[in-house]
CSV table of C-alpha atoms in Angstrom, one decimal:
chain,number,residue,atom,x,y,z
A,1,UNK,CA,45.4,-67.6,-66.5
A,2,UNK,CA,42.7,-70.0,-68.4
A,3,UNK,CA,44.8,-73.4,-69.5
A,4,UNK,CA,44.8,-72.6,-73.4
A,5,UNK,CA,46.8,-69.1,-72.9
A,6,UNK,CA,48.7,-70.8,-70.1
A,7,UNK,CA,49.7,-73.6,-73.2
A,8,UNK,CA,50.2,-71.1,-75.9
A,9,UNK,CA,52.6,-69.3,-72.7
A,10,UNK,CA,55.1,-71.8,-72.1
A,11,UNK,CA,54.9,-72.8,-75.8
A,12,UNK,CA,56.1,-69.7,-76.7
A,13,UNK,CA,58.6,-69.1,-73.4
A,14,UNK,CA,60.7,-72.0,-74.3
A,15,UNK,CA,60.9,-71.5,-78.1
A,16,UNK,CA,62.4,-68.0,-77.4
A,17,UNK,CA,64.3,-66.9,-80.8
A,18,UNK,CA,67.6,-65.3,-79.9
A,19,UNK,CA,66.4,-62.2,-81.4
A,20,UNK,CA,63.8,-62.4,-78.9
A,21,UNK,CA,66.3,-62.5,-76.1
A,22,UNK,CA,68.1,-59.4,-77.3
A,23,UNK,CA,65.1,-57.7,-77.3
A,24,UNK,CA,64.4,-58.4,-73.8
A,25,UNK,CA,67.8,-57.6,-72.7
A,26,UNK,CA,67.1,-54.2,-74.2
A,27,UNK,CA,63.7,-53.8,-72.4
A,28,UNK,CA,65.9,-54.9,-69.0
A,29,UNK,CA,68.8,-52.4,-69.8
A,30,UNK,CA,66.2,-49.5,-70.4
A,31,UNK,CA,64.5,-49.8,-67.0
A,32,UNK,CA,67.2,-50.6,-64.8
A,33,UNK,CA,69.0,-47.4,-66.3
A,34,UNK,CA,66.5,-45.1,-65.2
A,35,UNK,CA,65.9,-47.0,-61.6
A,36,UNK,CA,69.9,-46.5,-61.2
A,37,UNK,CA,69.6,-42.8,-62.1
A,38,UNK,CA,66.9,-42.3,-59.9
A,39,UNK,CA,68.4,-44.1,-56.9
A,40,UNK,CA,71.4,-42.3,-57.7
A,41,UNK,CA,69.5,-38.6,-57.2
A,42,UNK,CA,68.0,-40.3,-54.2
A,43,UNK,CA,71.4,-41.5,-52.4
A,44,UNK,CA,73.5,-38.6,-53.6
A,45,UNK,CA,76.0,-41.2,-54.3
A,46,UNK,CA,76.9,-42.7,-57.9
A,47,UNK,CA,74.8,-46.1,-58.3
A,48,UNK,CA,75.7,-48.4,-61.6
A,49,UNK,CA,73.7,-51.2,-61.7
A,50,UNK,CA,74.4,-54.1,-64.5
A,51,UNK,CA,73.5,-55.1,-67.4
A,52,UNK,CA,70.1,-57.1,-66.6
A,53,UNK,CA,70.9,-60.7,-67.4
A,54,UNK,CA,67.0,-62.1,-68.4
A,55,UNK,CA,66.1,-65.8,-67.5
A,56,UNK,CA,63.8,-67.9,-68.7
A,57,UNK,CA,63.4,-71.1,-66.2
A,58,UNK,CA,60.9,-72.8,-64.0
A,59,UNK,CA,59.8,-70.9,-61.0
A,60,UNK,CA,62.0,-73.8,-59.2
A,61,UNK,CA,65.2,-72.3,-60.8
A,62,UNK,CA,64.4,-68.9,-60.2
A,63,UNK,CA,63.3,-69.3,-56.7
A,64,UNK,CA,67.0,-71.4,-56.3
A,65,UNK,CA,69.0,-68.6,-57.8
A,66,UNK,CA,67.7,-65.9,-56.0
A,67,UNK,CA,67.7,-67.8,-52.6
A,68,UNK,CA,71.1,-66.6,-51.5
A,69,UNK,CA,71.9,-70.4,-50.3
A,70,UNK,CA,69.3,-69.9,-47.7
A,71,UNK,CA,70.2,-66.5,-46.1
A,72,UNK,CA,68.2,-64.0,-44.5
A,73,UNK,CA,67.6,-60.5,-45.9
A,74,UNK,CA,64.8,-57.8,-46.5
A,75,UNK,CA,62.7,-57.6,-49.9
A,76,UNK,CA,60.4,-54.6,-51.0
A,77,UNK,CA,57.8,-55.9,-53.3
A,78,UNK,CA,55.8,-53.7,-55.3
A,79,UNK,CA,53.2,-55.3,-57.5
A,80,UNK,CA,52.2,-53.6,-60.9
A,81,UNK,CA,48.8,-54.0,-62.4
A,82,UNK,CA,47.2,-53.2,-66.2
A,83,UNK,CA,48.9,-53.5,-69.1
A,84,UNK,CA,52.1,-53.4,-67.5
A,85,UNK,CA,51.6,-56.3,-64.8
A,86,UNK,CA,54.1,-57.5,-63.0
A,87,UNK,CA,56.2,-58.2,-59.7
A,88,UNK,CA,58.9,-56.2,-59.1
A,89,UNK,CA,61.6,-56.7,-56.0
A,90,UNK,CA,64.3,-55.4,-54.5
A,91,UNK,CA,66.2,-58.0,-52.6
A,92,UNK,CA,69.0,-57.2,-50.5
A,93,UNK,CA,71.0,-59.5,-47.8
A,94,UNK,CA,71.0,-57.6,-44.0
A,95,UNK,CA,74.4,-56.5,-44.3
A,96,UNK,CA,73.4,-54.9,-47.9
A,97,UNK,CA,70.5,-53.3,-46.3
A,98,UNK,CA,72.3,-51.8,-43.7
A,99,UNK,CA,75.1,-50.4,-46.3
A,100,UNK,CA,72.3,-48.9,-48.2
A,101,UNK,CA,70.4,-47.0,-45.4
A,102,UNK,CA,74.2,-45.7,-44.5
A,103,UNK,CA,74.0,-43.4,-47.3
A,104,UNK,CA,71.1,-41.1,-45.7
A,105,UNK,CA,72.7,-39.2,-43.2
A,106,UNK,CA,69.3,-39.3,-40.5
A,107,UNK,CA,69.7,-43.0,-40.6
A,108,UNK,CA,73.3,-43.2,-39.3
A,109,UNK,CA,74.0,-45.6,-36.9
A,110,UNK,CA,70.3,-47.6,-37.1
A,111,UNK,CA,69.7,-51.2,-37.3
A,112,UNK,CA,66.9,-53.0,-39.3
A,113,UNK,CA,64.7,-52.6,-36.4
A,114,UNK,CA,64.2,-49.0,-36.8
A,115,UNK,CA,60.9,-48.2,-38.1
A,116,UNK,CA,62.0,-44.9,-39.9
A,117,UNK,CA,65.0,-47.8,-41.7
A,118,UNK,CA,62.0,-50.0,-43.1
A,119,UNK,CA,60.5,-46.9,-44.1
A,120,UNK,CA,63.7,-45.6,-45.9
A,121,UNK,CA,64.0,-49.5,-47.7
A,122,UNK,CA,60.5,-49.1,-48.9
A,123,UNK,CA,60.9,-46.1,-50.3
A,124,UNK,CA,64.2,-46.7,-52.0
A,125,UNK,CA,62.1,-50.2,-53.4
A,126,UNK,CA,59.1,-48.4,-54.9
A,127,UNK,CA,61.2,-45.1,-56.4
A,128,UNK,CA,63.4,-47.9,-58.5
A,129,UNK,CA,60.2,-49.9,-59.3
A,130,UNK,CA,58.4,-47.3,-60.6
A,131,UNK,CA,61.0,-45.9,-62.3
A,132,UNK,CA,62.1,-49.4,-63.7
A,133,UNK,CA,58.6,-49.7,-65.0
A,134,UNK,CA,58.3,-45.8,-65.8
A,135,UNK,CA,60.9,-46.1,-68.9
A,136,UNK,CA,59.6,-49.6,-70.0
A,137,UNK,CA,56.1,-47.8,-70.0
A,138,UNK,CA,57.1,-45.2,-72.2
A,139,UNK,CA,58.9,-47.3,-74.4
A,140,UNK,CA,56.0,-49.9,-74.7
A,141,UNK,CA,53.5,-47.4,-74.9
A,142,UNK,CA,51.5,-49.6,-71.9
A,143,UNK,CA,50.3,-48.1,-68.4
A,144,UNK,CA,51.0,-50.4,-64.8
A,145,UNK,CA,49.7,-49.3,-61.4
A,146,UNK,CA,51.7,-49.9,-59.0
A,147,UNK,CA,50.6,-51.1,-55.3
A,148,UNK,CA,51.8,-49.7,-52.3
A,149,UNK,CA,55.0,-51.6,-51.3
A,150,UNK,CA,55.3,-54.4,-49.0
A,151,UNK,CA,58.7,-54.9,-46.8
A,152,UNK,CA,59.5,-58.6,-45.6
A,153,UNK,CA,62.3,-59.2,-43.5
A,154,UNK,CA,62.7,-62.9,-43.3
A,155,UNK,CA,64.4,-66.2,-45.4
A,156,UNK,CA,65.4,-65.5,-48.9
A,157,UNK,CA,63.6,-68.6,-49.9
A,158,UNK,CA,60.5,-67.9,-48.2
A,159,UNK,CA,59.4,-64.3,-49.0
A,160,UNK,CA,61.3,-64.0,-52.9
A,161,UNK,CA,59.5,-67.9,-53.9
A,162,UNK,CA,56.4,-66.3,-52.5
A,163,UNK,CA,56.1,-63.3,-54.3
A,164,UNK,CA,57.8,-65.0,-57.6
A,165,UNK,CA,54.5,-68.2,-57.3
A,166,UNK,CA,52.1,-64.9,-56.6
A,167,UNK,CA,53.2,-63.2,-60.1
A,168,UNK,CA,53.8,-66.4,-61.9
A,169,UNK,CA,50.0,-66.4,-62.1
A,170,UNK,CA,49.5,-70.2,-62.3
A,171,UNK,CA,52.2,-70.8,-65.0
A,172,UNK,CA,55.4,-73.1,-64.3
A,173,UNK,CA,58.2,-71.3,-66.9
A,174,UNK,CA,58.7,-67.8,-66.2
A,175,UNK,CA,60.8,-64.9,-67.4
A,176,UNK,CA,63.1,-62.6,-64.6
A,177,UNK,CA,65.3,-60.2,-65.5
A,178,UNK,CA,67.7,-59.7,-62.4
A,179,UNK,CA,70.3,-56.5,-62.0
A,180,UNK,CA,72.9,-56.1,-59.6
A,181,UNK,CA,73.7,-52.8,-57.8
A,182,UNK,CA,77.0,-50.9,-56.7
A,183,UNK,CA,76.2,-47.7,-54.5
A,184,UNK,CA,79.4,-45.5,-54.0
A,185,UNK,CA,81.3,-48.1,-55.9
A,186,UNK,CA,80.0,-50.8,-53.2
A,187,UNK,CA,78.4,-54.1,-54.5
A,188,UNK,CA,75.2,-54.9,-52.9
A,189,UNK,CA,74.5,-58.3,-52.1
A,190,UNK,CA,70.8,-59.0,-53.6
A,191,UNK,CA,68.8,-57.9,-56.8
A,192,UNK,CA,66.5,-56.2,-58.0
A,193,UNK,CA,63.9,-58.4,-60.2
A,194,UNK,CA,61.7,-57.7,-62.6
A,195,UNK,CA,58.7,-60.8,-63.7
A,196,UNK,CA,56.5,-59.5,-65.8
A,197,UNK,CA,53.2,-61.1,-65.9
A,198,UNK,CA,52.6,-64.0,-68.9
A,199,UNK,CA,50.3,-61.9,-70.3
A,200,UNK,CA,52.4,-58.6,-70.2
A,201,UNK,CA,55.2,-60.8,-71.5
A,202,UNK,CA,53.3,-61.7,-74.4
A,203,UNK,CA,52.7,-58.1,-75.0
A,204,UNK,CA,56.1,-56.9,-74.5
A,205,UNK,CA,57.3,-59.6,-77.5
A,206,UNK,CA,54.0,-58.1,-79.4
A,207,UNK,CA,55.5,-54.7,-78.7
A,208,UNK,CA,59.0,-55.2,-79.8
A,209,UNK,CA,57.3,-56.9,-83.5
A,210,UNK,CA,59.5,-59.5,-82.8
A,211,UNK,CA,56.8,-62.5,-82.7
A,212,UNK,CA,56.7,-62.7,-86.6
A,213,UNK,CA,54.1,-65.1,-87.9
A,214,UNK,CA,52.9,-65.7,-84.2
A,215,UNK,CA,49.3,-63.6,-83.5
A,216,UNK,CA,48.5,-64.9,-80.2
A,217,UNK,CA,45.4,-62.9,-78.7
A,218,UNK,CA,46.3,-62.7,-75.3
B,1,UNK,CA,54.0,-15.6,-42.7
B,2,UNK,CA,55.4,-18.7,-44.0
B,3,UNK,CA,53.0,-20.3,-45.9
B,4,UNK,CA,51.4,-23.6,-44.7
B,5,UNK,CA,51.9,-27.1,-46.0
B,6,UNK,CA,50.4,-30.8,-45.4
B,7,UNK,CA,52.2,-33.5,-46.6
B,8,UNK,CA,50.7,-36.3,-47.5
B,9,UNK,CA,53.0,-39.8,-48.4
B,10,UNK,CA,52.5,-43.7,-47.0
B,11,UNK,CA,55.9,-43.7,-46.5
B,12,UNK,CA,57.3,-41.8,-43.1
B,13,UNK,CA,60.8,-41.4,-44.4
B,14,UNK,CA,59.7,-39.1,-47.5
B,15,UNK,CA,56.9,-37.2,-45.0
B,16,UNK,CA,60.6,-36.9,-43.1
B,17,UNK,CA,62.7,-35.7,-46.2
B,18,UNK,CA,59.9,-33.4,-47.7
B,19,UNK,CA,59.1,-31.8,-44.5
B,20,UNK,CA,62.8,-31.2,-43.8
B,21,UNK,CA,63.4,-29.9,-47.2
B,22,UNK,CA,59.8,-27.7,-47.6
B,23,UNK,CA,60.9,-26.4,-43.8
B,24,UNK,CA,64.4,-25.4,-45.0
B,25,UNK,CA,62.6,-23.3,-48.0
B,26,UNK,CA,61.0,-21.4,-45.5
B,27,UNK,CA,57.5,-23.2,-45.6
B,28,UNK,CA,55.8,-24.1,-42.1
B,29,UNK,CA,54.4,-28.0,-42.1
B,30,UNK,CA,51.7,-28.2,-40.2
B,31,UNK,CA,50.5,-31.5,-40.8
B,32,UNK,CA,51.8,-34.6,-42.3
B,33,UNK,CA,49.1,-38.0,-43.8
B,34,UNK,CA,49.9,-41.2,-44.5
B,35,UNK,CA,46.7,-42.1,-46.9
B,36,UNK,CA,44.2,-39.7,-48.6
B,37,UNK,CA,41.9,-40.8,-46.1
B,38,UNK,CA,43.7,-39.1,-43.0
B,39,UNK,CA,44.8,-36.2,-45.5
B,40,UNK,CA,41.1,-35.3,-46.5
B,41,UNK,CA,40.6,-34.9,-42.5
B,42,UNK,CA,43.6,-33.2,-41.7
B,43,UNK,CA,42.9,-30.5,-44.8
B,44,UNK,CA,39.4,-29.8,-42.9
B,45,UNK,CA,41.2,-29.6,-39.7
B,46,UNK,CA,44.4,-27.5,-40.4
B,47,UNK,CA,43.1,-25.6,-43.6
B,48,UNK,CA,46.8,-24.9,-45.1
B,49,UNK,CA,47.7,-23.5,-47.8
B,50,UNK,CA,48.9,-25.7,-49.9
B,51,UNK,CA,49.1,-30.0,-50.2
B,52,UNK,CA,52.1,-32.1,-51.3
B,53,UNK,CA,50.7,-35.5,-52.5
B,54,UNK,CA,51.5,-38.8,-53.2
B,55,UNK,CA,49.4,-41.1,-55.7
B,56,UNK,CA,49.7,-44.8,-54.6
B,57,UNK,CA,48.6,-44.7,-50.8
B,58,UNK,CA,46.4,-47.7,-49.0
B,59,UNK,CA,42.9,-47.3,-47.8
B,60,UNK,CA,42.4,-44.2,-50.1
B,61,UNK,CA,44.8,-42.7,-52.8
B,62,UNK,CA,46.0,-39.4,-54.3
B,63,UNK,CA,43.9,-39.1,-57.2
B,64,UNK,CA,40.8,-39.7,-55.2
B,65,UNK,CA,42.1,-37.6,-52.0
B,66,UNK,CA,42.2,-34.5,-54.1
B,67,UNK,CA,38.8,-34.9,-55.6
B,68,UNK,CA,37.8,-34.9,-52.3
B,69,UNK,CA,39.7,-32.2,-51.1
B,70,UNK,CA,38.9,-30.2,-54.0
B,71,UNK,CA,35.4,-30.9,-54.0
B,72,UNK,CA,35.3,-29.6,-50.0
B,73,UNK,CA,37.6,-26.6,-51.2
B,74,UNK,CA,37.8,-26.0,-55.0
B,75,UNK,CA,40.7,-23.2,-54.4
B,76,UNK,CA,42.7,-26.1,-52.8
B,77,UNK,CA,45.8,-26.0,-54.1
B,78,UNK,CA,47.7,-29.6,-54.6
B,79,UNK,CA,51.2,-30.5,-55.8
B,80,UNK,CA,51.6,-34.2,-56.7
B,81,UNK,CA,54.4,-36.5,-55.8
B,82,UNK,CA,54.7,-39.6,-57.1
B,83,UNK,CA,58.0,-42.2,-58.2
B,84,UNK,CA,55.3,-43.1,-61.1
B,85,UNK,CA,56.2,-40.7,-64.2
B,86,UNK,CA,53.4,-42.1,-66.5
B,87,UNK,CA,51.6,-39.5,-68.7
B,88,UNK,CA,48.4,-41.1,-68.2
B,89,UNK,CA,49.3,-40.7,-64.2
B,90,UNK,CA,50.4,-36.8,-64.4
B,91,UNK,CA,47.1,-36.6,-66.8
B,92,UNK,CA,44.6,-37.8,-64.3
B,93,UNK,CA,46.2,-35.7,-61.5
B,94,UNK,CA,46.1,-32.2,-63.6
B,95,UNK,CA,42.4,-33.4,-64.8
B,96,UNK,CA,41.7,-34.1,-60.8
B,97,UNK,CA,42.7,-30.6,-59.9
B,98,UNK,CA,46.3,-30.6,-59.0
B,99,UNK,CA,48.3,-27.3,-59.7
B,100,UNK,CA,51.6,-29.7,-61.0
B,101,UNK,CA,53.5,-33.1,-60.8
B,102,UNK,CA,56.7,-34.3,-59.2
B,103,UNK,CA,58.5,-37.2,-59.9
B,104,UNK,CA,60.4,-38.9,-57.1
B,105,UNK,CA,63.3,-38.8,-56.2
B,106,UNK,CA,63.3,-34.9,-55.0
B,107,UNK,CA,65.1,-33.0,-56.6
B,108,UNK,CA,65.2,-29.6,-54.2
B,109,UNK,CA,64.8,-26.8,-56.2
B,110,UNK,CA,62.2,-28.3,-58.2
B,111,UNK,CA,60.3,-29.0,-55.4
B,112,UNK,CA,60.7,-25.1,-54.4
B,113,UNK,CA,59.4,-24.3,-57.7
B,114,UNK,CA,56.6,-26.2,-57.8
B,115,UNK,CA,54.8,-25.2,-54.5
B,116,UNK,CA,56.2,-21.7,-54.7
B,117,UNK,CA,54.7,-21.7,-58.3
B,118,UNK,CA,51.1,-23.3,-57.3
B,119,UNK,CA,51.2,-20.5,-53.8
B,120,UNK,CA,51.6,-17.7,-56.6
C-alpha cells in the first residue's frame, strides 16, 4: 500500500463512527451465518457460531488476543484476492482440532498426524471461508478469489501473527472480526478470523454508504 | 454399466467423501486428481464419462482444466464443485463448458442430480 492511502487508512480506522461499527458487525454476522450453516451440512451436527465481535487494534493487539497465551494449535488460512481481499483463518487449539475431526465418522480414532485429518481441517477451513466471504460477496456486490488453503500446525503466536502481518499489507491498525464456534453444543477453543484488506475495508464502509462526506479513492 | 467418473479436488478428504458418495449412487470412480494439471491427463488416460471438479486447485485450476479438457473432447461432460458460490464463479464455469455447479458442502441428492442430469 503506497504511504498516502496507508495515511488516509489509519486516519479513517481510528475515527470509526459507531454507526460504522454497527455496520461492520452486520457484514461479520452475515458471513459467519452462512460459514455456520455450511459447516453445519458438512458435520451433520448443529454448529452456532457467535455473534462476530469486530476489532479495530494494532496488529500487536490482535496477534496478542488471538495467541491463546502461547499455545499450540492448527490454522487453515485461505487468502482471498480482488475486490474482496482478505485473510481469512480458522484457528483451533489441538484438543479442538481433534473434537472437530470426531464428527466425520472415517476419522474416528485419528490423531493430528494423519494425513487424511489435515486434509479433513483444510477442507472444513476453506468450505467456511468461502462461504464467509460468499454471503459478504453477494451482499457487497464485490468478487474474492480465494487461494488454495494452507494448514500450519505450530505456536499460536507464530503462524496466526504471520498470516495477520501478511494481510495487514504494510499498515499498523487493522480491523478483525473474530467468531467463536460450538459443534454439537461443544465450544471450540480457537476462531475463525476474518481481516479484510485496507483497501477492501475501505470499500466495504464505501459499500455500506456509511462514509458520508468522506470520498476516499482507494 | 455404471457410468464412469473422475474426481478432481486438491483436497483428499472430499476426493474421499465424493467418491464414497458417487460409488454409493451406483457410479464407478475410476480415477481421482488433485489439480487440473493431473486431471487433464488422467481424462486422456481413463476417458470416463463424466468429471466432478473443483475450481481453486494449485499448479492448474478448474476453470482452466475444463478448457482443456473440453478443448481435447468438446462432448466432455463436467460438473463443478466448488465452496465458492459467486455468480461471477458459476458464470465462468457454465461459459467454460461445464454442464452445472455445486456448492460445497455436498448435499447427496443434489450431487445425484447433477451428474445423473449432465449423463442424460
Amino acid at each position: 500500500m503506497r504511504d498516502e492511502k496507508r495515511d488516509r487508512y489509519e486516519q479513517r480506522v481510528t475515527e470509526l463512527a459507531i454507526a460504522e461499527l454497527d455496520a461492520l458487525n452486520e457484514i461479520g454476522n452475515i458471513g459467519s451465518g452462512n460459514a455456520a450453516t455450511a459447516l453445519s451440512q458438512l458435520l451433520g451436527a448443529r454448529v452456532q457460531m457467535s455473534l462476530p465481535r469486530t476489532a479495530v487494534c494494532t496488529l500487536e493487539e490482535a496477534c496478542a488476543a488471538l495467541s491463546h497465551d502461547g499455545g499450540v494449535g492448527i490454522g487453515v488460512e485461505v487468502e482471498f484476492s480482488g475486490g474482496l481481499a482478505g485473510t481469512m483463518m480458522l484457528t483451533l487449539t489441538e484438543d479442538s482440532a481433534l473434537e472437530l475431526v470426531s464428527q466425520f465418522a472415517m476419522l474416528s480414532g485419528k490423531g493430528l498426524e494423519d494425513s487424511m485429518v489435515h486434509s479433513a481441517l483444510m477442507e472444513v477451513g476453506n468450505i467456511i471461508s468461502c462461504s464467509f466471504v460468499t454471503a459478504l460477496s453477494d451482499f457487497l456486490s464485490a468478487q474474492g478469489k480465494p487461494s488454495p488453503p494452507m494448514f500450519v500446525h505450530d505456536y499460536f503466536e507464530a503462524f496466526v501473527c504471520n498470516a495477520l502481518a501478511h494481510g495487514a499489507d504494510g499498515v499498523d491498525e487493522v480491523l478483525v472480526f473474530t467468531t467463536e464456534l460450538k459443534v454439537a453444543e461443544k465450544a471450540l477453543a480457537g476462531e475463525l478470523v476474518f481481516m479484510p484488506s485496507p483497501e477492501t475495508y475501505m470499500g466495504i464502509l464505501k459499500g455500506l454508504q456509511v462514509t458520508e462526506g468522506v470520498e476516499e479513492d482507494v | 454399466m455404471s457410468k464412469r467418473i473422475l474426481v478432481v479436488d486438491d483436497a483428499a478428504f472430499m476426493r474421499m467423501m465424493l467418491s464414497d458418495l458417487l460409488t454409493k449412487a451406483g457410479f464407478e470412480v475410476v480415477g481421482q486428481a488433485e489439480n487440473g494439471v493431473v486431471a487433464v491427463s488422467k481424462y486422456k488416460e481413463l476417458q470416463p464419462d463424466l468429471v466432478t471438479m473443483d475450481i481453486t486447485m494449485p499448479e492448474m485450476d478448474g476453470i482452466q482444466a475444463v478448457k482443456q479438457i473440453r478443448a481435447y473432447d468438446p462432448k466432455a461432460r463436467i460438473v463443478m464443485c466448488s465452496a465458492m458460490g459467486q455468480q461471477n464463479m458459476v458464470m465462468d464455469a457454465i461459459q467454460s463448458g461445464a454442464r452445472d455447479f455445486i456448492v460445497k458442502p455436498f448435499d447427496p441428492p443434489r450431487v445425484t442430480q447433477a451428474v445423473s442430469k449432465a449423463l442424460a
